[in-house]
PDB file of C-alpha atoms and ligand atoms in Angstrom:
ATOM      1  CA  MET J   1      98.068  81.247 123.682  1.00 56.00           C
ATOM      2  CA  GLU J   2     100.828  81.177 125.899  1.00 63.00           C
ATOM      3  CA  ASN J   3     103.316  80.176 123.363  1.00 85.00           C
ATOM      4  CA  ILE J   4     102.231  82.764 121.091  1.00 85.00           C
ATOM      5  CA  HIS J   5     102.601  85.321 123.705  1.00 89.00           C
ATOM      6  CA  TYR J   6     105.875  84.260 124.645  1.00 91.00           C
ATOM      7  CA  LEU J   7     106.947  84.207 121.556  1.00 93.00           C
ATOM      8  CA  GLU J   8     105.982  87.197 120.714  1.00 92.00           C
ATOM      9  CA  GLU J   9     108.513  88.409 123.900  1.00 93.00           C
ATOM     10  CA  GLN J  10     111.566  87.054 122.616  1.00 93.00           C
ATOM     11  CA  PHE J  11     111.096  88.712 119.067  1.00 94.00           C
ATOM     12  CA  GLN J  12     110.604  91.875 120.382  1.00 93.00           C
ATOM     13  CA  ALA J  13     113.785  91.195 122.845  1.00 94.00           C
ATOM     14  CA  ARG J  14     115.751  90.425 119.335  1.00 95.00           C
ATOM     15  CA  ILE J  15     114.987  93.696 117.550  1.00 93.00           C
ATOM     16  CA  ASP J  16     115.201  95.703 120.908  1.00 93.00           C
ATOM     17  CA  LYS J  17     118.867  94.573 120.985  1.00 94.00           C
ATOM     18  CA  GLY J  18     119.329  95.476 117.636  1.00 91.00           C
ATOM     19  CA  GLU J  19     119.070  91.608 115.959  1.00 94.00           C
ATOM     20  CA  ARG J  20     118.149  91.200 112.165  1.00 95.00           C
ATOM     21  CA  ILE J  21     115.003  88.900 111.668  1.00 96.00           C
ATOM     22  CA  GLU J  22     115.859  87.034 108.533  1.00 97.00           C
ATOM     23  CA  PRO J  23     113.434  85.030 106.236  1.00 96.00           C
ATOM     24  CA  ARG J  24     113.508  81.401 108.444  1.00 95.00           C
ATOM     25  CA  ASP J  25     112.559  82.990 111.614  1.00 96.00           C
ATOM     26  CA  TRP J  26     109.919  82.586 113.401  1.00 95.00           C
ATOM     27  CA  MET J  27     108.002  86.435 112.831  1.00 96.00           C
ATOM     28  CA  PRO J  28     104.446  87.674 114.155  1.00 95.00           C
ATOM     29  CA  GLU J  29     101.702  87.553 110.960  1.00 95.00           C
ATOM     30  CA  LYS J  30     101.596  91.515 111.207  1.00 93.00           C
ATOM     31  CA  TYR J  31     105.234  92.025 110.938  1.00 94.00           C
ATOM     32  CA  ARG J  32     105.172  88.948 108.078  1.00 95.00           C
ATOM     33  CA  LYS J  33     102.392  91.405 106.462  1.00 95.00           C
ATOM     34  CA  THR J  34     103.163  94.850 106.902  1.00 93.00           C
ATOM     35  CA  HIS J  35     106.556  94.126 105.514  1.00 94.00           C
ATOM     36  CA  ILE J  36     105.415  91.854 102.372  1.00 96.00           C
ATOM     37  CA  ARG J  37     103.031  95.424 102.084  1.00 94.00           C
ATOM     38  CA  GLN J  38     105.953  97.841 102.429  1.00 94.00           C
ATOM     39  CA  ILE J  39     108.797  96.216 100.566  1.00 96.00           C
ATOM     40  CA  SER J  40     106.278  95.787  97.485  1.00 96.00           C
ATOM     41  CA  GLN J  41     105.265  98.854  97.774  1.00 96.00           C
ATOM     42  CA  HIS J  42     108.445  99.605  97.328  1.00 96.00           C
ATOM     43  CA  ALA J  43     109.452  97.523  94.626  1.00 97.00           C
ATOM     44  CA  HIS J  44     106.272  98.757  92.379  1.00 97.00           C
ATOM     45  CA  SER J  45     107.284 102.443  93.366  1.00 97.00           C
ATOM     46  CA  GLU J  46     111.177 101.465  91.739  1.00 97.00           C
ATOM     47  CA  ILE J  47     109.270  99.819  88.095  1.00 97.00           C
ATOM     48  CA  VAL J  48     106.855 102.604  87.846  1.00 97.00           C
ATOM     49  CA  GLY J  49     109.511 105.179  88.655  1.00 97.00           C
ATOM     50  CA  MET J  50     111.004 104.465  85.461  1.00 97.00           C
ATOM     51  CA  LEU J  51     107.936 105.587  83.316  1.00 97.00           C
ATOM     52  CA  PRO J  52     108.056 109.340  83.896  1.00 96.00           C
ATOM     53  CA  GLU J  53     111.425 109.409  83.180  1.00 96.00           C
ATOM     54  CA  GLY J  54     111.604 106.812  80.611  1.00 94.00           C
ATOM     55  CA  ASN J  55     109.285 109.606  78.722  1.00 92.00           C
ATOM     56  CA  TRP J  56     112.364 112.127  78.573  1.00 96.00           C
ATOM     57  CA  ILE J  57     115.343 108.636  77.140  1.00 97.00           C
ATOM     58  CA  THR J  58     114.950 109.708  73.464  1.00 96.00           C
ATOM     59  CA  ARG J  59     114.709 113.223  74.100  1.00 96.00           C
ATOM     60  CA  ALA J  60     117.370 113.668  76.178  1.00 97.00           C
ATOM     61  CA  PRO J  61     119.216 117.093  74.938  1.00 96.00           C
ATOM     62  CA  SER J  62     123.145 114.952  74.513  1.00 97.00           C
ATOM     63  CA  LEU J  63     124.562 112.141  74.463  1.00 97.00           C
ATOM     64  CA  ARG J  64     125.861 112.533  78.012  1.00 96.00           C
ATOM     65  CA  ARG J  65     122.559 113.182  78.885  1.00 97.00           C
ATOM     66  CA  LYS J  66     120.896 110.112  77.729  1.00 97.00           C
ATOM     67  CA  VAL J  67     124.035 107.743  78.992  1.00 96.00           C
ATOM     68  CA  GLY J  68     123.005 109.218  82.304  1.00 95.00           C
ATOM     69  CA  LEU J  69     119.810 109.163  81.978  1.00 97.00           C
ATOM     70  CA  LEU J  70     119.209 105.560  80.693  1.00 97.00           C
ATOM     71  CA  ALA J  71     122.193 104.281  83.388  1.00 96.00           C
ATOM     72  CA  LYS J  72     119.241 106.148  86.069  1.00 97.00           C
ATOM     73  CA  VAL J  73     116.498 104.251  84.349  1.00 97.00           C
ATOM     74  CA  GLN J  74     118.143 100.414  84.461  1.00 97.00           C
ATOM     75  CA  ASP J  75     118.840 101.070  87.925  1.00 97.00           C
ATOM     76  CA  GLU J  76     115.575 101.968  89.505  1.00 97.00           C
ATOM     77  CA  ALA J  77     114.470  98.203  87.461  1.00 97.00           C
ATOM     78  CA  GLY J  78     117.337  96.885  89.455  1.00 97.00           C
ATOM     79  CA  HIS J  79     115.932  98.636  92.393  1.00 97.00           C
ATOM     80  CA  GLY J  80     112.726  96.456  91.459  1.00 97.00           C
ATOM     81  CA  LEU J  81     114.294  93.605  91.382  1.00 96.00           C
ATOM     82  CA  TYR J  82     116.195  93.485  94.766  1.00 95.00           C
ATOM     83  CA  LEU J  83     112.751  94.693  96.152  1.00 97.00           C
ATOM     84  CA  TYR J  84     110.710  91.787  94.853  1.00 97.00           C
ATOM     85  CA  SER J  85     113.145  89.373  95.299  1.00 97.00           C
ATOM     86  CA  ALA J  86     112.752  90.431  98.554  1.00 97.00           C
ATOM     87  CA  ALA J  87     109.423  90.744  99.464  1.00 97.00           C
ATOM     88  CA  GLU J  88     109.327  86.967  97.877  1.00 97.00           C
ATOM     89  CA  THR J  89     111.557  85.731 100.943  1.00 97.00           C
ATOM     90  CA  LEU J  90     108.598  86.578 102.812  1.00 97.00           C
ATOM     91  CA  GLY J  91     106.501  83.883 100.731  1.00 96.00           C
ATOM     92  CA  ILE J  92     104.383  85.681  98.409  1.00 97.00           C
ATOM     93  CA  SER J  93     105.230  85.394  94.637  1.00 96.00           C
ATOM     94  CA  ARG J  94     106.764  87.707  91.825  1.00 94.00           C
ATOM     95  CA  ASP J  95     103.022  87.071  90.137  1.00 94.00           C
ATOM     96  CA  GLU J  96     101.158  87.976  92.685  1.00 97.00           C
ATOM     97  CA  MET J  97     102.700  91.472  93.539  1.00 97.00           C
ATOM     98  CA  THR J  98     102.394  91.715  89.955  1.00 97.00           C
ATOM     99  CA  MET J  99      98.678  91.508  90.271  1.00 97.00           C
ATOM    100  CA  GLN J 100      97.970  93.465  93.211  1.00 97.00           C
ATOM    101  CA  LEU J 101      99.902  96.380  91.616  1.00 97.00           C
ATOM    102  CA  LEU J 102      97.928  95.873  88.454  1.00 97.00           C
ATOM    103  CA  THR J 103      94.656  95.671  90.123  1.00 96.00           C
ATOM    104  CA  GLY J 104      94.651  98.608  91.840  1.00 93.00           C
ATOM    105  CA  LYS J 105      95.453  96.176  95.348  1.00 94.00           C
ATOM    106  CA  ALA J 106      98.561  97.572  96.287  1.00 94.00           C
ATOM    107  CA  LYS J 107      99.719 101.060  95.929  1.00 93.00           C
ATOM    108  CA  TYR J 108     103.458 102.923  95.131  1.00 95.00           C
ATOM    109  CA  SER J 109     104.316 105.915  95.314  1.00 94.00           C
ATOM    110  CA  SER J 110     102.197 108.690  94.272  1.00 93.00           C
ATOM    111  CA  ILE J 111     104.894 111.263  93.199  1.00 96.00           C
ATOM    112  CA  PHE J 112     104.916 108.647  89.823  1.00 96.00           C
ATOM    113  CA  ASN J 113     101.579 109.678  88.888  1.00 96.00           C
ATOM    114  CA  TYR J 114     102.565 113.381  88.109  1.00 97.00           C
ATOM    115  CA  PRO J 115     103.901 113.960  84.109  1.00 96.00           C
ATOM    116  CA  THR J 116     107.276 115.028  82.988  1.00 97.00           C
ATOM    117  CA  LEU J 117     105.908 118.066  80.712  1.00 97.00           C
ATOM    118  CA  SER J 118     109.414 118.947  80.155  1.00 97.00           C
ATOM    119  CA  TRP J 119     113.273 117.767  80.168  1.00 98.00           C
ATOM    120  CA  ALA J 120     114.019 120.144  83.409  1.00 98.00           C
ATOM    121  CA  ASP J 121     111.612 117.383  85.268  1.00 98.00           C
ATOM    122  CA  ILE J 122     114.278 115.173  84.852  1.00 98.00           C
ATOM    123  CA  GLY J 123     116.860 117.357  86.130  1.00 98.00           C
ATOM    124  CA  ALA J 124     114.162 118.072  89.476  1.00 98.00           C
ATOM    125  CA  ILE J 125     112.988 114.617  89.984  1.00 97.00           C
ATOM    126  CA  GLY J 126     116.147 113.356  90.022  1.00 97.00           C
ATOM    127  CA  TRP J 127     117.171 116.243  92.693  1.00 98.00           C
ATOM    128  CA  LEU J 128     114.000 116.077  94.937  1.00 98.00           C
ATOM    129  CA  VAL J 129     112.332 112.639  93.849  1.00 97.00           C
ATOM    130  CA  ASP J 130     115.221 110.684  94.506  1.00 96.00           C
ATOM    131  CA  GLY J 131     116.553 113.061  97.342  1.00 96.00           C
ATOM    132  CA  ALA J 132     113.677 112.154  98.872  1.00 96.00           C
ATOM    133  CA  ALA J 133     113.526 108.614  98.729  1.00 95.00           C
ATOM    134  CA  ILE J 134     117.703 109.177 100.013  1.00 94.00           C
ATOM    135  CA  ILE J 135     116.882 109.904 103.481  1.00 94.00           C
ATOM    136  CA  ASN J 136     113.705 107.740 103.655  1.00 91.00           C
ATOM    137  CA  GLN J 137     116.011 104.792 102.560  1.00 92.00           C
ATOM    138  CA  VAL J 138     119.278 105.042 104.892  1.00 92.00           C
ATOM    139  CA  MET J 139     116.650 104.782 107.218  1.00 89.00           C
ATOM    140  CA  LEU J 140     115.251 101.509 105.842  1.00 91.00           C
ATOM    141  CA  THR J 141     119.731 100.077 105.580  1.00 92.00           C
ATOM    142  CA  ARG J 142     118.820  99.587 109.589  1.00 91.00           C
ATOM    143  CA  THR J 143     115.189  98.344 109.154  1.00 92.00           C
ATOM    144  CA  SER J 144     114.807  95.302 111.332  1.00 94.00           C
ATOM    145  CA  TYR J 145     114.608  92.409 108.138  1.00 96.00           C
ATOM    146  CA  GLY J 146     117.607  91.677 106.945  1.00 96.00           C
ATOM    147  CA  PRO J 147     116.251  91.123 103.607  1.00 96.00           C
ATOM    148  CA  TYR J 148     115.170  94.800 102.928  1.00 95.00           C
ATOM    149  CA  ALA J 149     118.226  96.120 104.865  1.00 95.00           C
ATOM    150  CA  ARG J 150     120.674  94.664 102.270  1.00 95.00           C
ATOM    151  CA  ALA J 151     118.854  95.949  99.056  1.00 94.00           C
ATOM    152  CA  MET J 152     118.934  99.240 100.793  1.00 94.00           C
ATOM    153  CA  VAL J 153     122.251  99.240 101.258  1.00 93.00           C
ATOM    154  CA  ARG J 154     123.192  99.299  97.815  1.00 91.00           C
ATOM    155  CA  ILE J 155     119.922 100.694  96.415  1.00 94.00           C
ATOM    156  CA  CYS J 156     120.874 104.059  97.942  1.00 93.00           C
ATOM    157  CA  LYS J 157     124.045 103.998  97.014  1.00 91.00           C
ATOM    158  CA  GLU J 158     122.549 104.041  93.811  1.00 94.00           C
ATOM    159  CA  GLU J 159     120.355 107.052  94.517  1.00 94.00           C
ATOM    160  CA  SER J 160     122.863 108.825  95.335  1.00 92.00           C
ATOM    161  CA  PHE J 161     124.228 108.957  91.748  1.00 93.00           C
ATOM    162  CA  HIS J 162     120.389 109.986  90.808  1.00 96.00           C
ATOM    163  CA  GLN J 163     119.811 112.584  92.936  1.00 96.00           C
ATOM    164  CA  ARG J 164     123.937 114.160  91.529  1.00 95.00           C
ATOM    165  CA  GLN J 165     122.964 114.033  87.966  1.00 95.00           C
ATOM    166  CA  GLY J 166     119.495 115.497  89.016  1.00 97.00           C
ATOM    167  CA  TYR J 167     121.164 118.348  90.626  1.00 98.00           C
ATOM    168  CA  GLU J 168     123.914 118.367  87.915  1.00 97.00           C
ATOM    169  CA  ILE J 169     120.826 119.162  85.005  1.00 98.00           C
ATOM    170  CA  MET J 170     118.919 121.954  87.482  1.00 98.00           C
ATOM    171  CA  LEU J 171     122.372 123.624  88.102  1.00 98.00           C
ATOM    172  CA  THR J 172     122.929 123.499  84.048  1.00 98.00           C
ATOM    173  CA  LEU J 173     120.212 125.141  83.099  1.00 98.00           C
ATOM    174  CA  CYS J 174     120.056 127.454  85.663  1.00 98.00           C
ATOM    175  CA  LYS J 175     123.371 128.610  84.688  1.00 98.00           C
ATOM    176  CA  GLY J 176     122.077 128.689  81.515  1.00 98.00           C
ATOM    177  CA  SER J 177     119.401 131.059  79.569  1.00 98.00           C
ATOM    178  CA  GLU J 178     116.459 132.941  80.635  1.00 97.00           C
ATOM    179  CA  ALA J 179     113.904 130.359  78.816  1.00 98.00           C
ATOM    180  CA  GLN J 180     115.922 127.742  80.494  1.00 98.00           C
ATOM    181  CA  LYS J 181     116.369 128.959  84.138  1.00 98.00           C
ATOM    182  CA  ALA J 182     112.706 129.620  83.904  1.00 98.00           C
ATOM    183  CA  MET J 183     112.248 126.002  82.974  1.00 98.00           C
ATOM    184  CA  ALA J 184     113.839 124.729  86.422  1.00 98.00           C
ATOM    185  CA  GLN J 185     111.656 127.094  87.895  1.00 98.00           C
ATOM    186  CA  ASP J 186     108.778 125.628  86.367  1.00 98.00           C
ATOM    187  CA  ALA J 187     109.915 121.779  87.750  1.00 98.00           C
ATOM    188  CA  LEU J 188     110.603 122.913  90.757  1.00 98.00           C
ATOM    189  CA  ASN J 189     107.015 124.573  90.830  1.00 98.00           C
ATOM    190  CA  ARG J 190     105.197 121.221  90.025  1.00 98.00           C
ATOM    191  CA  PHE J 191     107.305 118.623  91.820  1.00 98.00           C
ATOM    192  CA  TRP J 192     108.401 120.677  95.204  1.00 98.00           C
ATOM    193  CA  TRP J 193     104.631 120.051  96.753  1.00 98.00           C
ATOM    194  CA  PRO J 194     104.092 116.129  95.116  1.00 97.00           C
ATOM    195  CA  SER J 195     107.684 115.367  97.029  1.00 97.00           C
ATOM    196  CA  LEU J 196     107.175 116.863 100.447  1.00 97.00           C
ATOM    197  CA  MET J 197     103.909 114.195 100.256  1.00 96.00           C
ATOM    198  CA  MET J 198     106.762 111.145  99.637  1.00 95.00           C
ATOM    199  CA  PHE J 199     106.939 110.808 103.220  1.00 94.00           C
ATOM    200  CA  GLY J 200     103.603 110.419 103.717  1.00 92.00           C
ATOM    201  CA  PRO J 201     100.857 111.295 105.833  1.00 92.00           C
ATOM    202  CA  ARG J 202     101.313 113.880 109.443  1.00 93.00           C
ATOM    203  CA  ASP J 203     102.319 111.754 111.957  1.00 90.00           C
ATOM    204  CA  GLU J 204      99.023 112.083 113.777  1.00 89.00           C
ATOM    205  CA  ASP J 205      97.119 110.995 110.270  1.00 88.00           C
ATOM    206  CA  SER J 206      99.422 107.802 110.630  1.00 84.00           C
ATOM    207  CA  PRO J 207      98.204 104.987 113.164  1.00 77.00           C
ATOM    208  CA  ASN J 208     100.401 102.532 111.985  1.00 77.00           C
ATOM    209  CA  THR J 209     103.709 104.537 112.809  1.00 80.00           C
ATOM    210  CA  ALA J 210     104.214 103.834 116.713  1.00 82.00           C
ATOM    211  CA  GLN J 211     103.702  99.759 115.370  1.00 84.00           C
ATOM    212  CA  SER J 212     106.040 100.773 112.818  1.00 85.00           C
ATOM    213  CA  VAL J 213     108.736 102.427 115.432  1.00 85.00           C
ATOM    214  CA  LYS J 214     108.573  99.510 117.515  1.00 88.00           C
ATOM    215  CA  TRP J 215     109.035  97.053 114.993  1.00 87.00           C
ATOM    216  CA  LYS J 216     112.509  99.154 113.425  1.00 87.00           C
ATOM    217  CA  ILE J 217     110.655  98.870 110.773  1.00 84.00           C
ATOM    218  CA  LYS J 218     110.833 103.037 110.496  1.00 84.00           C
ATOM    219  CA  ARG J 219     113.745 104.583 113.396  1.00 85.00           C
ATOM    220  CA  GLN J 220     111.911 108.158 112.201  1.00 89.00           C
ATOM    221  CA  THR J 221     108.326 109.431 111.842  1.00 91.00           C
ATOM    222  CA  ASN J 222     106.800 111.390 108.326  1.00 93.00           C
ATOM    223  CA  ASP J 223     107.108 114.259 109.913  1.00 95.00           C
ATOM    224  CA  GLU J 224     110.927 114.098 111.115  1.00 95.00           C
ATOM    225  CA  LEU J 225     111.487 112.620 107.741  1.00 95.00           C
ATOM    226  CA  ARG J 226     109.904 115.806 105.898  1.00 97.00           C
ATOM    227  CA  GLN J 227     111.703 118.008 108.099  1.00 98.00           C
ATOM    228  CA  ARG J 228     115.356 117.026 107.277  1.00 97.00           C
ATOM    229  CA  PHE J 229     114.596 116.613 103.543  1.00 98.00           C
ATOM    230  CA  VAL J 230     113.181 120.912 103.692  1.00 98.00           C
ATOM    231  CA  ASP J 231     116.388 121.363 105.675  1.00 98.00           C
ATOM    232  CA  ILE J 232     118.861 120.226 103.354  1.00 97.00           C
ATOM    233  CA  THR J 233     116.903 121.091  99.913  1.00 98.00           C
ATOM    234  CA  ALA J 234     115.670 124.604 101.109  1.00 98.00           C
ATOM    235  CA  PRO J 235     119.850 125.864 100.932  1.00 98.00           C
ATOM    236  CA  GLN J 236     120.266 123.640  97.826  1.00 98.00           C
ATOM    237  CA  ALA J 237     117.429 125.778  95.236  1.00 98.00           C
ATOM    238  CA  ASP J 238     118.862 128.655  96.836  1.00 98.00           C
ATOM    239  CA  TYR J 239     122.459 127.859  95.427  1.00 98.00           C
ATOM    240  CA  LEU J 240     120.515 127.220  92.302  1.00 98.00           C
ATOM    241  CA  GLY J 241     119.054 130.491  92.695  1.00 98.00           C
ATOM    242  CA  ILE J 242     115.665 129.553  92.144  1.00 98.00           C
ATOM    243  CA  THR J 243     112.671 129.857  94.623  1.00 98.00           C
ATOM    244  CA  ILE J 244     110.839 126.971  96.097  1.00 98.00           C
ATOM    245  CA  PRO J 245     106.949 127.583  95.934  1.00 98.00           C
ATOM    246  CA  ASP J 246     106.507 127.998  99.322  1.00 98.00           C
ATOM    247  CA  PRO J 247     105.760 131.956 100.927  1.00 98.00           C
ATOM    248  CA  ASP J 248     105.970 130.190 104.269  1.00 98.00           C
ATOM    249  CA  LEU J 249     109.388 128.701 103.997  1.00 98.00           C
ATOM    250  CA  LYS J 250     112.289 130.738 105.949  1.00 97.00           C
ATOM    251  CA  TRP J 251     114.505 129.406 108.695  1.00 98.00           C
ATOM    252  CA  ASN J 252     113.537 129.564 112.720  1.00 98.00           C
ATOM    253  CA  GLU J 253     116.315 130.175 114.325  1.00 97.00           C
ATOM    254  CA  GLU J 254     114.879 128.998 117.407  1.00 97.00           C
ATOM    255  CA  ARG J 255     114.041 125.321 116.164  1.00 96.00           C
ATOM    256  CA  GLY J 256     117.066 125.124 114.292  1.00 97.00           C
ATOM    257  CA  HIS J 257     114.813 124.533 111.405  1.00 98.00           C
ATOM    258  CA  TYR J 258     113.560 125.608 108.552  1.00 98.00           C
ATOM    259  CA  ASP J 259     109.434 126.481 108.889  1.00 98.00           C
ATOM    260  CA  PHE J 260     107.356 125.568 105.737  1.00 98.00           C
ATOM    261  CA  GLY J 261     103.705 126.213 104.503  1.00 97.00           C
ATOM    262  CA  LYS J 262     100.718 123.604 104.477  1.00 96.00           C
ATOM    263  CA  ILE J 263     100.793 120.682 102.143  1.00 97.00           C
ATOM    264  CA  ASP J 264      97.571 120.624 100.322  1.00 96.00           C
ATOM    265  CA  TRP J 265      96.888 116.524 101.747  1.00 96.00           C
ATOM    266  CA  GLU J 266      93.377 116.547  99.748  1.00 95.00           C
ATOM    267  CA  GLU J 267      95.694 116.780  96.695  1.00 95.00           C
ATOM    268  CA  PHE J 268      97.810 113.838  97.968  1.00 94.00           C
ATOM    269  CA  TRP J 269      94.634 111.784  98.828  1.00 93.00           C
ATOM    270  CA  GLN J 270      92.855 111.982  95.811  1.00 94.00           C
ATOM    271  CA  VAL J 271      96.037 110.659  94.284  1.00 94.00           C
ATOM    272  CA  VAL J 272      96.356 108.178  96.135  1.00 91.00           C
ATOM    273  CA  LYS J 273      92.726 107.345  95.431  1.00 90.00           C
ATOM    274  CA  GLY J 274      93.806 107.028  91.847  1.00 90.00           C
ATOM    275  CA  ASN J 275      92.472 110.216  89.869  1.00 92.00           C
ATOM    276  CA  GLY J 276      96.078 111.383  90.000  1.00 94.00           C
ATOM    277  CA  PRO J 277      96.302 113.151  87.031  1.00 94.00           C
ATOM    278  CA  CYS J 278      98.551 109.836  85.431  1.00 95.00           C
ATOM    279  CA  ASN J 279      97.329 107.222  87.558  1.00 95.00           C
ATOM    280  CA  LYS J 280      96.117 105.008  84.635  1.00 95.00           C
ATOM    281  CA  GLU J 281      98.779 105.452  81.792  1.00 96.00           C
ATOM    282  CA  ARG J 282     100.493 103.786  84.438  1.00 96.00           C
ATOM    283  CA  ILE J 283      99.051 101.214  85.027  1.00 96.00           C
ATOM    284  CA  ALA J 284      98.122 100.787  81.778  1.00 97.00           C
ATOM    285  CA  ALA J 285     101.505 100.904  80.545  1.00 97.00           C
ATOM    286  CA  ARG J 286     102.645  98.624  83.263  1.00 97.00           C
ATOM    287  CA  THR J 287      99.707  96.035  82.452  1.00 97.00           C
ATOM    288  CA  ASP J 288     101.228  96.029  78.759  1.00 97.00           C
ATOM    289  CA  ALA J 289     104.511  94.986  79.691  1.00 96.00           C
ATOM    290  CA  TRP J 290     102.895  91.817  81.907  1.00 96.00           C
ATOM    291  CA  GLU J 291     101.135  90.742  79.008  1.00 96.00           C
ATOM    292  CA  GLU J 292     103.005  91.604  76.135  1.00 97.00           C
ATOM    293  CA  GLY J 293     106.348  89.691  78.189  1.00 95.00           C
ATOM    294  CA  LYS J 294     104.363  86.683  78.851  1.00 95.00           C
ATOM    295  CA  TRP J 295     105.732  85.185  75.941  1.00 97.00           C
ATOM    296  CA  VAL J 296     109.438  85.812  77.465  1.00 96.00           C
ATOM    297  CA  ARG J 297     108.316  84.870  80.597  1.00 93.00           C
ATOM    298  CA  GLU J 298     107.315  81.205  79.808  1.00 95.00           C
ATOM    299  CA  ALA J 299     110.468  80.767  77.009  1.00 97.00           C
ATOM    300  CA  ALA J 300     112.207  81.576  80.294  1.00 96.00           C
ATOM    301  CA  LEU J 301     110.686  78.645  82.434  1.00 94.00           C
ATOM    302  CA  ALA J 302     110.767  76.936  79.641  1.00 96.00           C
ATOM    303  CA  TYR J 303     114.947  77.059  79.492  1.00 96.00           C
ATOM    304  CA  ALA J 304     115.111  76.808  82.692  1.00 95.00           C
ATOM    305  CA  ALA J 305     113.006  73.598  82.925  1.00 95.00           C
ATOM    306  CA  LYS J 306     115.436  71.861  79.853  1.00 95.00           C
ATOM    307  CA  GLN J 307     118.186  72.943  81.819  1.00 94.00           C
ATOM    308  CA  ALA J 308     117.207  71.320  85.134  1.00 92.00           C
ATOM    309  CA  GLN J 309     116.158  67.814  82.588  1.00 91.00           C
ATOM    310  CA  ALA J 310     119.544  67.981  81.245  1.00 90.00           C
ATOM    311  CA  VAL J 311     121.741  68.237  84.124  1.00 87.00           C
ATOM    312  CA  GLU J 312     119.347  65.254  85.933  1.00 85.00           C
ATOM    313  CA  VAL J 313     120.075  63.278  82.697  1.00 85.00           C
ATOM    314  CA  LYS J 314     123.733  63.793  82.989  1.00 85.00           C
ATOM    315  CA  GLN J 315     123.710  63.536  86.676  1.00 84.00           C
ATOM    316  CA  ALA J 316     122.080  59.711  86.036  1.00 83.00           C
ATOM    317  CA  VAL J 317     124.382  58.458  83.451  1.00 76.00           C
TER     318      VAL J 317
HETATM  319 FE1  FE2 W 401     115.301 103.826  93.206  1.00 94.37          FE
HETATM  320 FE1  FE2 W 402     116.968 106.656  91.979  1.00 94.37          FE
END
C-alpha cells in the first residue's frame, strides 16, 4: 500500500512537471482506465462520424465537392486508426473495443446520431462539428498521455481542413439563391444546439472533471471550451448572414464573451441513452461492416502468418 502511494506521488509529480506519460511507464489503474475509455470513445466517434457524411458522397453537387468530401471521410477513418492504436498501447485489443461499441457499452459523440437531410448539412457539419472538435482536440495535443497527444497533433491539422471545407460550403450556399440560403439556415438551425452539446455536460454535472484536470487529460473544462466555441462561431454566422437559433445569444461587453441560452440537457441525455434519431441505424451499420469485413480480417491474418513463416524459413537456410 505504501509503495503504491509512493508511485502515485511520483506519477503526479511527473505530470505536474509537464512530462509525458508513455506506455511502459507506471500509471495508476484509474488513469489507464480513464484513457482507454476516452481514447476508444474518441476513436468510435471518428468512425461512426463517417456515416452521416458518407450519406452524401454519391449526391455531392459537383466533382470538386465529391473529392473534398471523400477526402474528409477518409481522413476520419485515419483518425479512428491512430486513436485505436493509441488505445491499444494501454492494453486493450481492437476487437474488444469494437465489441464495446457494438454492444452499446462504449459511447461515441452523440452528434452523429442526427441525420443529414440536405447537402447544407455537410457544410454545417464541417463548420460546426469539426469546428467544435478542433477546440477540444487542440487542448488534447498537450494531454499527458504521449501516444494520445501525438495522434492529436496530426488529427488537428486535418480537422482544420475539414472545418474550412465546411465553412466554404456554407459560404457558397449563403451567397447563392434564396432557396440555397434557406437550406443553409435550416442546417444551422438543426446542428447548432447538438454542436454545443458536443462539449459534454455542464461543469457542475461532470464529476470527473477535477481528476481529469489534475492528470492533465483535460486542461480546460467543458463550459470553458463551449464558451470558446460560441465566441468563435457567432461572428462567423454573422459573416454568412444567417442566424444562430438562440434569441438569448448576445455579446456581453463586461464579460468579454457571448451570452447564450439554455441547452436542452434532456435531449442530450436521451440521445446518449440511445434514443436519438439515428442511434439504431448507426450501430446497425457498424455491425454490418464488422460482420461483412470478417473475411478481410481473416485473410489479412492468414497472409501475415504466411509472410512470417517465409521469413523464418529464409533465416533457417
Ligand atoms: Fe476527425
Ligand atoms: Fe473531421
